[in-house]
Amino acid sequence: MFVKKSQKELEDHANIQPTYGSRTMREEIPKYELPDEGMPPTAAYNIIHDELALDGNSRLNLATFVTTWMEPEARQLMTETFDKNMIDKDEYPQTAEIELRCVNILSRLWSSPEGEEAVGCSTIGSSEAAMLAGMALKRKWKHRMQAAGKPTDKPNFIMGRNVQVCWEKFCNYWEVEPRFVMAEGNSFNLRPEDAIELCDENTIGVLAIMGSTFDGSYEPVAELNAALDAFYEKSGLDIPIHVDAASGGFVAPFLQPELMWDFRVPRVKSINVSGHKYGLVYPGVGWAIWRDKKELPEELIFHCDYLGGDLPNFALNFSRPGNQVIAQYYNFLRLGLDGYTAIQETCREIALFLSSNIAKIGPFELISKGDTIPVFAWKLKDHFADTANFSLFDLAERLRYNGWLVPAYRMPENRKDLIVQRIVVKEGFSRDMAGALLADIQKHVQWFADHPGFNRTMEGKQFSH
Ligand SMILES: *Cc1c(COP(=O)(O)O)cnc(C)c1O
């Protein structure tokens, strides 16, 4: 004899239920408090998966510098190593060894000179690397001042107003006065002669950016070095440079190998890079490298015993995923110099294709064309900007209808009147997709022309660099 199962009993057998026929799919999900009861894994998966469909499509996100495509083998390796905690060097000595190999590979890629002993570490991104490098500069400066019997309560750090927000954070969190070289006319970056004007004995260092987030341009590291040399001759103040190569650190060695910006430049004491930008790894991994171990005050380093050896540790975080470091090493092995060069060249070609064609549409003028890092920005032509019935904020908004995320934003303080729009070309963005984007831009420009009554908006969404 068989007894008919109750509805309740059936529902308890969640895995025989049609996914979208279950109770969980009919009821409202508690969003801001822990639910009393759990739900079947397929239900939880689908609810969250579906909600995330409302996010932008990362492959059409031309706003971000961060990697949105990796090879399936890299993805597999990362999935296999999600459980590795980077800090457990004792338990995962090979993961630690791989981090060390990456530090070596990067310091050689950045021309670490023979006779100097480069040191470095992985981080969660360039921001953490910036905090570490900034701290090392501040502590070195403090030692210099103490040795001279001078006060150490007013450190300052010099940078262009185009800095990424991590440097303002560094100055705020570590109580260092930021001194900015302001944008002037069409000069949006740090100008060495103006940076020197801001230097004094309390200057912990000067920052140079390889790949400004505003327009992709490189700041003149070698010229800054020469200006600081001349300043030293005059003042006796020996001021170091830190290079924020968040994106350029993985582009310049492949596309502009002759450009002097790295450890070939004597005053460059430390460099940061984001492994998750042109290092081509999913977020988040970054790197900080010092040209010589004497640039990193010993007292900042914590030592842990490791298989009878000594494993120095310099980081803000303790636990951190190890799989991104492993993925970085995968890229180094898989791609080599050839592979990185081929990918970055492809990105540059596509950036140049897009920028030259955007310039031809009519209303636009390029701020940069994408021949440094494959990032470029444009504005409305000056005579047109005041009379146009659309702003770049409107164009950005309409491109969203097609799924494209192409941000418009204002240039830094002093040039906030200037609205620009930017495209970051990354691995995974083909010439074919670029053609489709170009067609959409042309279509929307035509739409604005066909709707003279359209009223432009002059405020965009908050966009932080
Ligand atoms: C992206 C970026 C940063 C911040 O890097 P994260 O890896 O996102 O923390 C800092 N500086 C520059 C120039 C950048 O492009």
Tab-separated table of C-alpha atoms and ligand atoms in Angstrom:
chain	number	residue	atom	x	y	z
A	1	MET	CA	0.000	0.000	0.000
A	2	PHE	CA	1.265	3.476	-0.843
A	3	VAL	CA	0.276	6.697	0.922
A	4	LYS	CA	0.153	9.911	-1.071
A	5	LYS	CA	2.875	12.308	0.097
A	6	SER	CA	1.768	15.640	1.492
A	7	GLN	CA	2.658	18.879	-0.257
A	8	LYS	CA	4.987	19.642	2.666
A	9	GLU	CA	6.831	16.380	2.196
A	10	LEU	CA	7.183	17.108	-1.488
A	11	GLU	CA	8.552	20.562	-0.803
A	12	ASP	CA	11.112	19.107	1.544
A	13	HIS	CA	12.465	17.235	-1.427
A	14	ALA	CA	13.708	20.461	-2.873
A	15	ASN	CA	15.878	18.782	-5.422
A	16	ILE	CA	12.978	17.151	-7.238
A	17	GLN	CA	11.138	20.431	-7.505
A	18	PRO	CA	11.332	22.600	-10.568
A	19	THR	CA	13.717	25.397	-9.582
A	20	TYR	CA	11.283	28.203	-10.327
A	21	GLY	CA	8.329	26.269	-8.862
A	22	SER	CA	9.669	26.190	-5.315
A	23	ARG	CA	8.482	28.220	-2.351
A	24	THR	CA	11.696	30.263	-2.297
A	25	MET	CA	10.943	31.630	-5.744
A	26	ARG	CA	7.417	32.726	-4.795
A	27	GLU	CA	8.249	34.476	-1.564
A	28	GLU	CA	10.098	37.640	-0.883
A	29	ILE	CA	13.684	37.008	0.170
A	30	PRO	CA	14.867	38.727	3.365
A	31	LYS	CA	17.595	41.057	2.159
A	32	TYR	CA	18.936	42.831	5.184
A	33	GLU	CA	18.681	40.239	7.939
A	34	LEU	CA	19.810	36.665	8.237
A	35	PRO	CA	16.924	34.420	7.131
A	36	ASP	CA	15.581	32.027	9.802
A	37	GLU	CA	15.949	29.064	7.477
A	38	GLY	CA	18.263	28.310	4.616
A	39	MET	CA	17.248	27.334	1.096
A	40	PRO	CA	18.411	24.746	-1.421
A	41	PRO	CA	21.700	25.577	-3.143
A	42	THR	CA	20.141	25.806	-6.623
A	43	ALA	CA	17.637	28.349	-5.332
A	44	ALA	CA	20.316	30.472	-3.626
A	45	TYR	CA	22.504	30.255	-6.708
A	46	ASN	CA	19.765	31.299	-9.100
A	47	ILE	CA	18.426	34.106	-6.936
A	48	ILE	CA	21.852	35.718	-6.671
A	49	HIS	CA	22.850	34.913	-10.238
A	50	ASP	CA	19.655	36.528	-11.516
A	51	GLU	CA	20.028	39.622	-9.373
A	52	LEU	CA	23.558	40.125	-10.726
A	53	ALA	CA	22.210	40.094	-14.283
A	54	LEU	CA	21.160	43.670	-13.467
A	55	ASP	CA	24.816	44.672	-13.207
A	56	GLY	CA	26.551	45.985	-16.298
A	57	ASN	CA	28.180	43.382	-18.550
A	58	SER	CA	31.857	43.379	-17.537
A	59	ARG	CA	32.976	42.645	-21.109
A	60	LEU	CA	31.333	45.868	-22.310
A	61	ASN	CA	32.804	47.817	-19.395
A	62	LEU	CA	35.250	50.155	-21.099
A	63	ALA	CA	35.438	52.250	-17.921
A	64	THR	CA	37.476	49.822	-15.870
A	65	PHE	CA	41.197	49.150	-16.099
A	66	VAL	CA	40.651	45.851	-14.359
A	67	THR	CA	40.845	42.472	-16.119
A	68	THR	CA	37.535	41.088	-17.339
A	69	TRP	CA	38.791	38.148	-19.393
A	70	MET	CA	41.231	35.332	-18.685
A	71	GLU	CA	41.913	32.045	-20.414
A	72	PRO	CA	39.868	29.058	-19.222
A	73	GLU	CA	43.038	27.360	-17.933
A	74	ALA	CA	43.797	30.389	-15.762
A	75	ARG	CA	40.234	30.366	-14.460
A	76	GLN	CA	40.551	26.658	-13.683
A	77	LEU	CA	43.832	27.176	-11.848
A	78	MET	CA	42.311	30.032	-9.855
A	79	THR	CA	39.280	27.921	-8.941
A	80	GLU	CA	41.551	25.107	-7.778
A	81	THR	CA	43.472	27.494	-5.539
A	82	PHE	CA	40.682	29.593	-3.995
A	83	ASP	CA	41.480	27.939	-0.670
A	84	LYS	CA	45.105	29.106	-0.494
A	85	ASN	CA	45.719	31.801	2.055
A	86	MET	CA	48.683	33.872	0.905
A	87	ILE	CA	49.858	34.435	4.483
A	88	ASP	CA	50.202	30.707	5.246
A	89	LYS	CA	53.710	30.564	3.858
A	90	ASP	CA	54.508	27.652	6.143
A	91	GLU	CA	51.639	25.535	4.910
A	92	TYR	CA	51.868	26.607	1.267
A	93	PRO	CA	55.585	27.024	0.634
A	94	GLN	CA	55.148	26.690	-3.129
A	95	THR	CA	52.616	29.525	-3.225
A	96	ALA	CA	55.175	31.614	-1.317
A	97	GLU	CA	57.880	30.540	-3.770
A	98	ILE	CA	55.658	31.577	-6.677
A	99	GLU	CA	55.154	35.021	-5.133
A	100	LEU	CA	58.926	35.353	-4.808
A	101	ARG	CA	59.398	34.354	-8.472
A	102	CYS	CA	56.880	37.010	-9.531
A	103	VAL	CA	58.753	39.677	-7.525
A	104	ASN	CA	61.973	38.619	-9.281
A	105	ILE	CA	60.359	38.634	-12.716
A	106	LEU	CA	58.908	42.118	-12.152
A	107	SER	CA	62.078	43.671	-10.771
A	108	ARG	CA	64.005	42.366	-13.815
A	109	LEU	CA	61.247	43.542	-16.169
A	110	TRP	CA	61.769	47.007	-14.622
A	111	SER	CA	65.553	46.891	-15.158
A	112	SER	CA	66.641	46.355	-11.557
A	113	PRO	CA	70.385	47.132	-11.795
A	114	GLU	CA	73.097	44.577	-11.075
A	115	GLY	CA	74.589	45.193	-7.662
A	116	GLU	CA	71.339	46.365	-6.155
A	117	GLU	CA	69.127	43.975	-4.264
A	118	ALA	CA	65.511	44.561	-5.239
A	119	VAL	CA	62.825	43.533	-2.748
A	120	GLY	CA	59.057	43.459	-3.115
A	121	CYS	CA	55.760	41.836	-2.295
A	122	SER	CA	52.322	41.132	-3.644
A	123	THR	CA	49.382	43.174	-2.391
A	124	ILE	CA	45.650	43.267	-2.937
A	125	GLY	CA	46.087	45.978	-5.586
A	126	SER	CA	47.957	49.190	-6.324
A	127	SER	CA	46.219	50.964	-3.454
A	128	GLU	CA	47.744	48.707	-0.805
A	129	ALA	CA	51.067	48.894	-2.679
A	130	ALA	CA	50.790	52.712	-2.574
A	131	MET	CA	50.280	52.669	1.201
A	132	LEU	CA	53.347	50.439	1.648
A	133	ALA	CA	55.580	52.460	-0.688
A	134	GLY	CA	54.386	55.739	0.836
A	135	MET	CA	55.083	54.429	4.343
A	136	ALA	CA	58.608	53.418	3.353
A	137	LEU	CA	59.238	56.917	1.934
A	138	LYS	CA	57.859	58.545	5.060
A	139	ARG	CA	59.932	56.392	7.414
A	140	LYS	CA	63.135	56.949	5.366
A	141	TRP	CA	62.511	60.701	5.495
A	142	LYS	CA	61.928	60.520	9.243
A	143	HIS	CA	65.306	58.819	9.719
A	144	ARG	CA	67.033	61.499	7.618
A	145	MET	CA	65.440	64.272	9.658
A	146	GLN	CA	66.193	62.603	13.000
A	147	ALA	CA	69.823	62.134	11.982
A	148	ALA	CA	69.976	65.867	11.255
A	149	GLY	CA	68.307	66.664	14.595
A	150	LYS	CA	65.270	68.175	12.863
A	151	PRO	CA	61.530	67.921	13.604
A	152	THR	CA	59.526	65.161	11.915
A	153	ASP	CA	55.971	66.406	12.347
A	154	LYS	CA	55.288	67.988	8.930
A	155	PRO	CA	55.983	65.528	6.124
A	156	ASN	CA	54.715	66.403	2.634
A	157	PHE	CA	54.405	64.438	-0.588
A	158	ILE	CA	54.334	65.993	-4.059
A	159	MET	CA	52.109	64.860	-6.910
A	160	GLY	CA	49.988	66.034	-9.813
A	161	ARG	CA	46.320	66.856	-9.149
A	162	ASN	CA	45.516	63.988	-11.528
A	163	VAL	CA	46.502	61.354	-8.923
A	164	GLN	CA	44.348	58.325	-8.362
A	165	VAL	CA	42.420	58.565	-5.092
A	166	CYS	CA	44.730	56.033	-3.356
A	167	TRP	CA	47.371	58.779	-2.973
A	168	GLU	CA	44.934	61.121	-1.279
A	169	LYS	CA	44.046	58.201	0.980
A	170	PHE	CA	47.701	57.582	1.747
A	171	CYS	CA	48.200	61.229	2.699
A	172	ASN	CA	45.057	61.289	4.814
A	173	TYR	CA	45.583	57.968	6.605
A	174	TRP	CA	49.299	58.445	7.251
A	175	GLU	CA	49.052	62.169	8.001
A	176	VAL	CA	51.230	63.473	5.219
A	177	GLU	CA	50.464	66.847	3.618
A	178	PRO	CA	49.675	66.371	-0.084
A	179	ARG	CA	51.141	69.131	-2.293
A	180	PHE	CA	49.623	69.237	-5.722
A	181	VAL	CA	50.897	70.450	-9.067
A	182	MET	CA	47.630	71.782	-10.479
A	183	ALA	CA	46.265	71.377	-13.981
A	184	GLU	CA	46.975	74.414	-16.153
A	185	GLY	CA	45.316	74.925	-19.516
A	186	ASN	CA	45.831	71.718	-21.458
A	187	SER	CA	48.488	70.405	-19.080
A	188	PHE	CA	46.796	67.977	-16.711
A	189	ASN	CA	49.841	66.150	-15.332
A	190	LEU	CA	52.757	66.786	-13.007
A	191	ARG	CA	55.245	69.270	-14.486
A	192	PRO	CA	58.752	68.698	-13.068
A	193	GLU	CA	59.630	72.412	-12.817
A	194	ASP	CA	56.438	73.070	-10.824
A	195	ALA	CA	57.011	70.004	-8.627
A	196	ILE	CA	60.443	71.352	-7.655
A	197	GLU	CA	58.842	74.620	-6.527
A	198	LEU	CA	56.899	72.631	-3.926
A	199	CYS	CA	59.881	70.673	-2.555
A	200	ASP	CA	61.504	71.404	0.796
A	201	GLU	CA	63.291	69.479	3.542
A	202	ASN	CA	59.960	67.961	4.650
A	203	THR	CA	59.311	66.359	1.260
A	204	ILE	CA	59.239	62.561	1.601
A	205	GLY	CA	59.186	62.088	-2.185
A	206	VAL	CA	57.670	63.033	-5.520
A	207	LEU	CA	55.159	60.822	-7.291
A	208	ALA	CA	55.170	60.187	-11.041
A	209	ILE	CA	52.319	58.332	-12.725
A	210	MET	CA	52.821	55.963	-15.632
A	211	GLY	CA	49.378	55.984	-17.115
A	212	SER	CA	47.246	58.830	-15.751
A	213	THR	CA	43.728	57.585	-15.113
A	214	PHE	CA	42.330	60.753	-16.697
A	215	ASP	CA	43.748	60.261	-20.189
A	216	GLY	CA	46.301	57.422	-20.141
A	217	SER	CA	49.311	59.726	-20.522
A	218	TYR	CA	52.727	59.057	-18.983
A	219	GLU	CA	54.320	61.587	-16.648
A	220	PRO	CA	57.930	62.537	-17.480
A	221	VAL	CA	59.939	60.421	-15.024
A	222	ALA	CA	63.403	61.032	-16.545
A	223	GLU	CA	62.816	64.811	-16.689
A	224	LEU	CA	61.644	64.760	-13.077
A	225	ASN	CA	64.836	62.896	-12.161
A	226	ALA	CA	66.944	65.572	-13.897
A	227	ALA	CA	65.027	68.382	-12.204
A	228	LEU	CA	65.506	66.755	-8.795
A	229	ASP	CA	69.240	66.332	-9.531
A	230	ALA	CA	69.507	70.056	-10.255
A	231	PHE	CA	67.514	70.818	-7.107
A	232	TYR	CA	69.926	68.632	-5.096
A	233	GLU	CA	72.901	70.563	-6.466
A	234	LYS	CA	71.326	73.774	-5.259
A	235	SER	CA	69.719	72.764	-1.983
A	236	GLY	CA	71.478	69.596	-0.819
A	237	LEU	CA	68.045	67.943	-0.524
A	238	ASP	CA	68.089	64.448	-1.979
A	239	ILE	CA	64.474	63.656	-2.891
A	240	PRO	CA	63.341	60.217	-4.095
A	241	ILE	CA	60.740	59.361	-6.752
A	242	HIS	CA	58.017	56.759	-6.452
A	243	VAL	CA	56.404	55.648	-9.718
A	244	ASP	CA	52.724	54.750	-9.687
A	245	ALA	CA	52.791	52.393	-12.672
A	246	ALA	CA	49.408	50.838	-11.823
A	247	SER	CA	48.700	50.290	-15.505
A	248	GLY	CA	51.896	51.404	-17.289
A	249	GLY	CA	54.116	48.959	-15.375
A	250	PHE	CA	52.712	46.173	-17.523
A	251	VAL	CA	52.577	48.197	-20.739
A	252	ALA	CA	55.726	50.321	-21.072
A	253	PRO	CA	58.164	47.339	-20.864
A	254	PHE	CA	56.398	45.789	-23.871
A	255	LEU	CA	55.337	48.783	-25.964
A	256	GLN	CA	57.931	51.444	-25.106
A	257	PRO	CA	60.967	49.441	-23.918
A	258	GLU	CA	63.289	52.378	-24.658
A	259	LEU	CA	61.355	54.793	-22.427
A	260	MET	CA	63.278	55.634	-19.237
A	261	TRP	CA	60.858	55.472	-16.347
A	262	ASP	CA	61.851	52.434	-14.245
A	263	PHE	CA	64.891	51.477	-12.111
A	264	ARG	CA	67.180	52.710	-14.896
A	265	VAL	CA	66.270	56.136	-13.505
A	266	PRO	CA	68.415	56.535	-10.361
A	267	ARG	CA	65.912	58.449	-8.206
A	268	VAL	CA	63.148	55.902	-8.789
A	269	LYS	CA	63.278	54.046	-5.478
A	270	SER	CA	60.015	52.117	-5.698
A	271	ILE	CA	57.294	51.201	-8.194
A	272	ASN	CA	53.764	49.875	-7.789
A	273	VAL	CA	51.673	48.063	-10.370
A	274	SER	CA	48.235	46.440	-10.465
A	275	GLY	CA	48.518	42.807	-11.516
A	276	HIS	CA	44.783	42.985	-12.155
A	277	LYS	CA	45.095	45.728	-14.779
A	278	TYR	CA	47.488	45.148	-17.700
A	279	GLY	CA	49.061	42.299	-15.683
A	280	LEU	CA	45.935	40.536	-16.999
A	281	VAL	CA	44.779	38.852	-13.757
A	282	TYR	CA	41.256	39.017	-12.317
A	283	PRO	CA	41.010	41.337	-9.272
A	284	GLY	CA	42.731	41.704	-6.839
A	285	VAL	CA	46.459	41.557	-7.023
A	286	GLY	CA	49.077	44.294	-7.030
A	287	TRP	CA	52.801	44.541	-6.535
A	288	ALA	CA	55.222	46.879	-4.783
A	289	ILE	CA	58.928	46.672	-5.651
A	290	TRP	CA	61.824	48.639	-4.141
A	291	ARG	CA	65.006	49.036	-6.146
A	292	ASP	CA	67.150	48.003	-3.171
A	293	LYS	CA	66.448	46.559	0.241
A	294	LYS	CA	67.930	49.667	1.863
A	295	GLU	CA	64.964	51.663	0.508
A	296	LEU	CA	62.612	49.663	2.713
A	297	PRO	CA	63.374	50.374	6.387
A	298	GLU	CA	63.985	47.086	8.161
A	299	GLU	CA	61.782	48.087	11.114
A	300	LEU	CA	58.658	48.001	8.867
A	301	ILE	CA	59.185	44.328	8.071
A	302	PHE	CA	57.741	41.590	10.227
A	303	HIS	CA	59.611	38.321	10.309
A	304	CYS	CA	58.078	34.890	10.541
A	305	ASP	CA	59.941	31.627	10.663
A	306	TYR	CA	59.382	29.543	7.615
A	307	LEU	CA	60.684	26.006	7.219
A	308	GLY	CA	63.793	26.906	9.143
A	309	GLY	CA	64.252	30.010	7.011
A	310	ASP	CA	63.186	33.578	7.540
A	311	LEU	CA	60.225	34.896	5.614
A	312	PRO	CA	59.934	38.674	5.803
A	313	ASN	CA	56.431	40.101	5.556
A	314	PHE	CA	55.382	43.657	4.680
A	315	ALA	CA	51.632	44.061	4.154
A	316	LEU	CA	48.563	45.768	5.570
A	317	ASN	CA	46.429	42.643	5.370
A	318	PHE	CA	47.117	39.371	7.086
A	319	SER	CA	44.959	36.775	5.299
A	320	ARG	CA	44.595	37.295	1.581
A	321	PRO	CA	43.782	35.084	-1.414
A	322	GLY	CA	46.801	33.303	-2.889
A	323	ASN	CA	45.115	32.314	-6.122
A	324	GLN	CA	45.578	35.694	-7.780
A	325	VAL	CA	49.317	35.518	-7.242
A	326	ILE	CA	49.231	32.048	-8.766
A	327	ALA	CA	47.279	33.419	-11.730
A	328	GLN	CA	49.897	36.142	-12.172
A	329	TYR	CA	52.557	33.480	-12.416
A	330	TYR	CA	50.374	31.553	-14.869
A	331	ASN	CA	50.346	34.615	-17.137
A	332	PHE	CA	54.127	35.030	-16.856
A	333	LEU	CA	54.716	31.414	-17.872
A	334	ARG	CA	51.941	31.187	-20.412
A	335	LEU	CA	52.566	34.508	-22.184
A	336	GLY	CA	56.207	35.367	-21.760
A	337	LEU	CA	57.632	38.557	-23.222
A	338	ASP	CA	56.197	37.654	-26.633
A	339	GLY	CA	52.683	37.038	-25.412
A	340	TYR	CA	52.426	40.175	-23.277
A	341	THR	CA	53.811	42.196	-26.187
A	342	ALA	CA	51.306	40.712	-28.642
A	343	ILE	CA	48.354	41.414	-26.318
A	344	GLN	CA	49.375	44.986	-25.474
A	345	GLU	CA	50.120	45.703	-29.169
A	346	THR	CA	46.681	44.446	-30.105
A	347	CYS	CA	45.109	46.680	-27.464
A	348	ARG	CA	47.093	49.672	-28.736
A	349	GLU	CA	46.076	49.011	-32.346
A	350	ILE	CA	42.420	48.840	-31.352
A	351	ALA	CA	42.738	51.981	-29.229
A	352	LEU	CA	44.324	53.838	-32.171
A	353	PHE	CA	41.654	52.537	-34.539
A	354	LEU	CA	38.908	53.761	-32.220
A	355	SER	CA	40.455	57.113	-31.335
A	356	SER	CA	41.233	58.035	-34.960
A	357	ASN	CA	37.704	57.147	-36.021
A	358	ILE	CA	36.058	58.949	-33.111
A	359	ALA	CA	38.046	62.039	-34.111
A	360	LYS	CA	36.577	61.747	-37.635
A	361	ILE	CA	32.938	61.745	-36.522
A	362	GLY	CA	32.926	65.533	-36.279
A	363	PRO	CA	32.034	66.948	-32.866
A	364	PHE	CA	34.979	65.398	-30.982
A	365	GLU	CA	38.609	66.276	-30.381
A	366	LEU	CA	41.097	63.845	-28.844
A	367	ILE	CA	42.823	64.632	-25.535
A	368	SER	CA	45.008	61.543	-26.026
A	369	LYS	CA	44.987	58.838	-28.666
A	370	GLY	CA	45.972	55.640	-26.849
A	371	ASP	CA	49.617	55.319	-27.905
A	372	THR	CA	50.978	55.212	-24.319
A	373	ILE	CA	48.783	52.778	-22.459
A	374	PRO	CA	45.843	51.785	-24.694
A	375	VAL	CA	43.586	54.347	-23.023
A	376	PHE	CA	42.361	57.545	-24.597
A	377	ALA	CA	40.000	60.405	-23.882
A	378	TRP	CA	38.214	62.984	-25.979
A	379	LYS	CA	36.192	66.138	-25.503
A	380	LEU	CA	33.654	68.087	-27.517
A	381	LYS	CA	35.423	70.584	-29.796
A	382	ASP	CA	35.747	73.889	-27.936
A	383	HIS	CA	33.556	75.974	-30.261
A	384	PHE	CA	30.920	73.244	-30.180
A	385	ALA	CA	30.922	72.506	-26.428
A	386	ASP	CA	28.964	75.680	-25.567
A	387	THR	CA	26.342	75.345	-28.274
A	388	ALA	CA	25.851	71.580	-28.604
A	389	ASN	CA	22.478	70.138	-27.589
A	390	PHE	CA	24.248	67.198	-25.919
A	391	SER	CA	27.118	66.715	-23.480
A	392	LEU	CA	29.419	63.733	-23.175
A	393	PHE	CA	27.348	62.741	-20.129
A	394	ASP	CA	24.394	62.339	-22.504
A	395	LEU	CA	26.438	60.286	-24.940
A	396	ALA	CA	27.613	58.037	-22.071
A	397	GLU	CA	23.992	57.619	-20.966
A	398	ARG	CA	22.792	56.646	-24.442
A	399	LEU	CA	25.663	54.200	-24.973
A	400	ARG	CA	24.424	52.433	-21.851
A	401	TYR	CA	21.239	51.570	-23.742
A	402	ASN	CA	23.434	49.316	-25.894
A	403	GLY	CA	25.240	47.926	-22.846
A	404	TRP	CA	28.463	49.936	-23.354
A	405	LEU	CA	29.973	51.519	-20.250
A	406	VAL	CA	31.994	54.492	-21.491
A	407	PRO	CA	32.252	57.036	-18.680
A	408	ALA	CA	32.259	60.807	-19.022
A	409	TYR	CA	33.746	62.884	-16.213
A	410	ARG	CA	35.313	66.217	-15.404
A	411	MET	CA	39.084	66.795	-15.520
A	412	PRO	CA	40.909	67.547	-12.222
A	413	GLU	CA	40.554	70.718	-10.142
A	414	ASN	CA	41.377	73.904	-12.079
A	415	ARG	CA	40.022	72.282	-15.265
A	416	LYS	CA	36.743	70.985	-13.909
A	417	ASP	CA	35.080	72.959	-16.684
A	418	LEU	CA	36.364	70.346	-19.129
A	419	ILE	CA	34.209	67.239	-19.596
A	420	VAL	CA	35.882	64.279	-21.261
A	421	GLN	CA	34.984	60.726	-22.124
A	422	ARG	CA	37.391	57.810	-21.882
A	423	ILE	CA	37.871	54.316	-23.259
A	424	VAL	CA	40.163	51.710	-21.703
A	425	VAL	CA	41.019	48.995	-24.246
A	426	LYS	CA	41.870	45.684	-22.592
A	427	GLU	CA	42.508	42.071	-23.493
A	428	GLY	CA	39.177	40.563	-24.561
A	429	PHE	CA	38.080	43.586	-26.584
A	430	SER	CA	38.418	42.766	-30.279
A	431	ARG	CA	38.557	44.946	-33.377
A	432	ASP	CA	35.132	43.538	-34.175
A	433	MET	CA	33.647	44.792	-30.898
A	434	ALA	CA	35.381	48.138	-31.454
A	435	GLY	CA	33.603	48.374	-34.817
A	436	ALA	CA	30.259	47.757	-33.139
A	437	LEU	CA	30.980	50.412	-30.500
A	438	LEU	CA	31.986	52.936	-33.144
A	439	ALA	CA	28.755	52.304	-35.048
A	440	ASP	CA	26.771	52.903	-31.849
A	441	ILE	CA	28.611	56.164	-31.128
A	442	GLN	CA	27.891	57.350	-34.692
A	443	LYS	CA	24.247	56.363	-34.341
A	444	HIS	CA	23.804	58.355	-31.120
A	445	VAL	CA	25.595	61.412	-32.500
A	446	GLN	CA	23.169	61.273	-35.429
A	447	TRP	CA	20.271	60.954	-32.968
A	448	PHE	CA	21.353	64.144	-31.192
A	449	ALA	CA	21.574	65.902	-34.577
A	450	ASP	CA	18.071	64.692	-35.464
A	451	HIS	CA	16.650	65.955	-32.148
A	452	PRO	CA	17.653	69.607	-31.880
A	453	GLY	CA	15.147	70.045	-29.031
A	454	PHE	CA	17.108	67.623	-26.836
A	455	ASN	CA	18.401	69.344	-23.716
A	456	ARG	CA	21.892	68.483	-22.606
A	457	THR	CA	22.739	67.516	-19.012
A	458	MET	CA	25.871	68.958	-17.488
A	459	GLU	CA	26.121	66.662	-14.479
A	460	GLY	CA	27.155	63.042	-14.753
A	461	LYS	CA	27.109	60.146	-12.339
A	462	GLN	CA	29.824	60.204	-9.706
A	463	PHE	CA	32.915	58.690	-11.299
A	464	SER	CA	35.947	58.172	-9.133
A	465	HIS	CA	39.449	57.628	-10.459
B	1	LIG	C1	43.992	51.866	-10.711
B	1	LIG	C2	45.004	52.800	-10.247
B	1	LIG	C3	45.330	52.871	-8.890
B	1	LIG	C4	44.636	52.034	-7.849
B	1	LIG	O1	44.899	50.691	-8.090
B	1	LIG	P1	44.041	49.482	-7.503
B	1	LIG	O2	44.806	48.307	-8.015
B	1	LIG	O3	42.675	49.612	-8.081
B	1	LIG	O4	44.054	49.584	-6.023
B	1	LIG	C5	46.329	53.746	-8.515
B	1	LIG	N1	46.946	54.522	-9.416
B	1	LIG	C6	46.661	54.479	-10.730
B	1	LIG	C7	47.423	55.353	-11.679
B	1	LIG	C8	45.671	53.620	-11.191
B	1	LIG	O5	45.398	53.562	-12.495
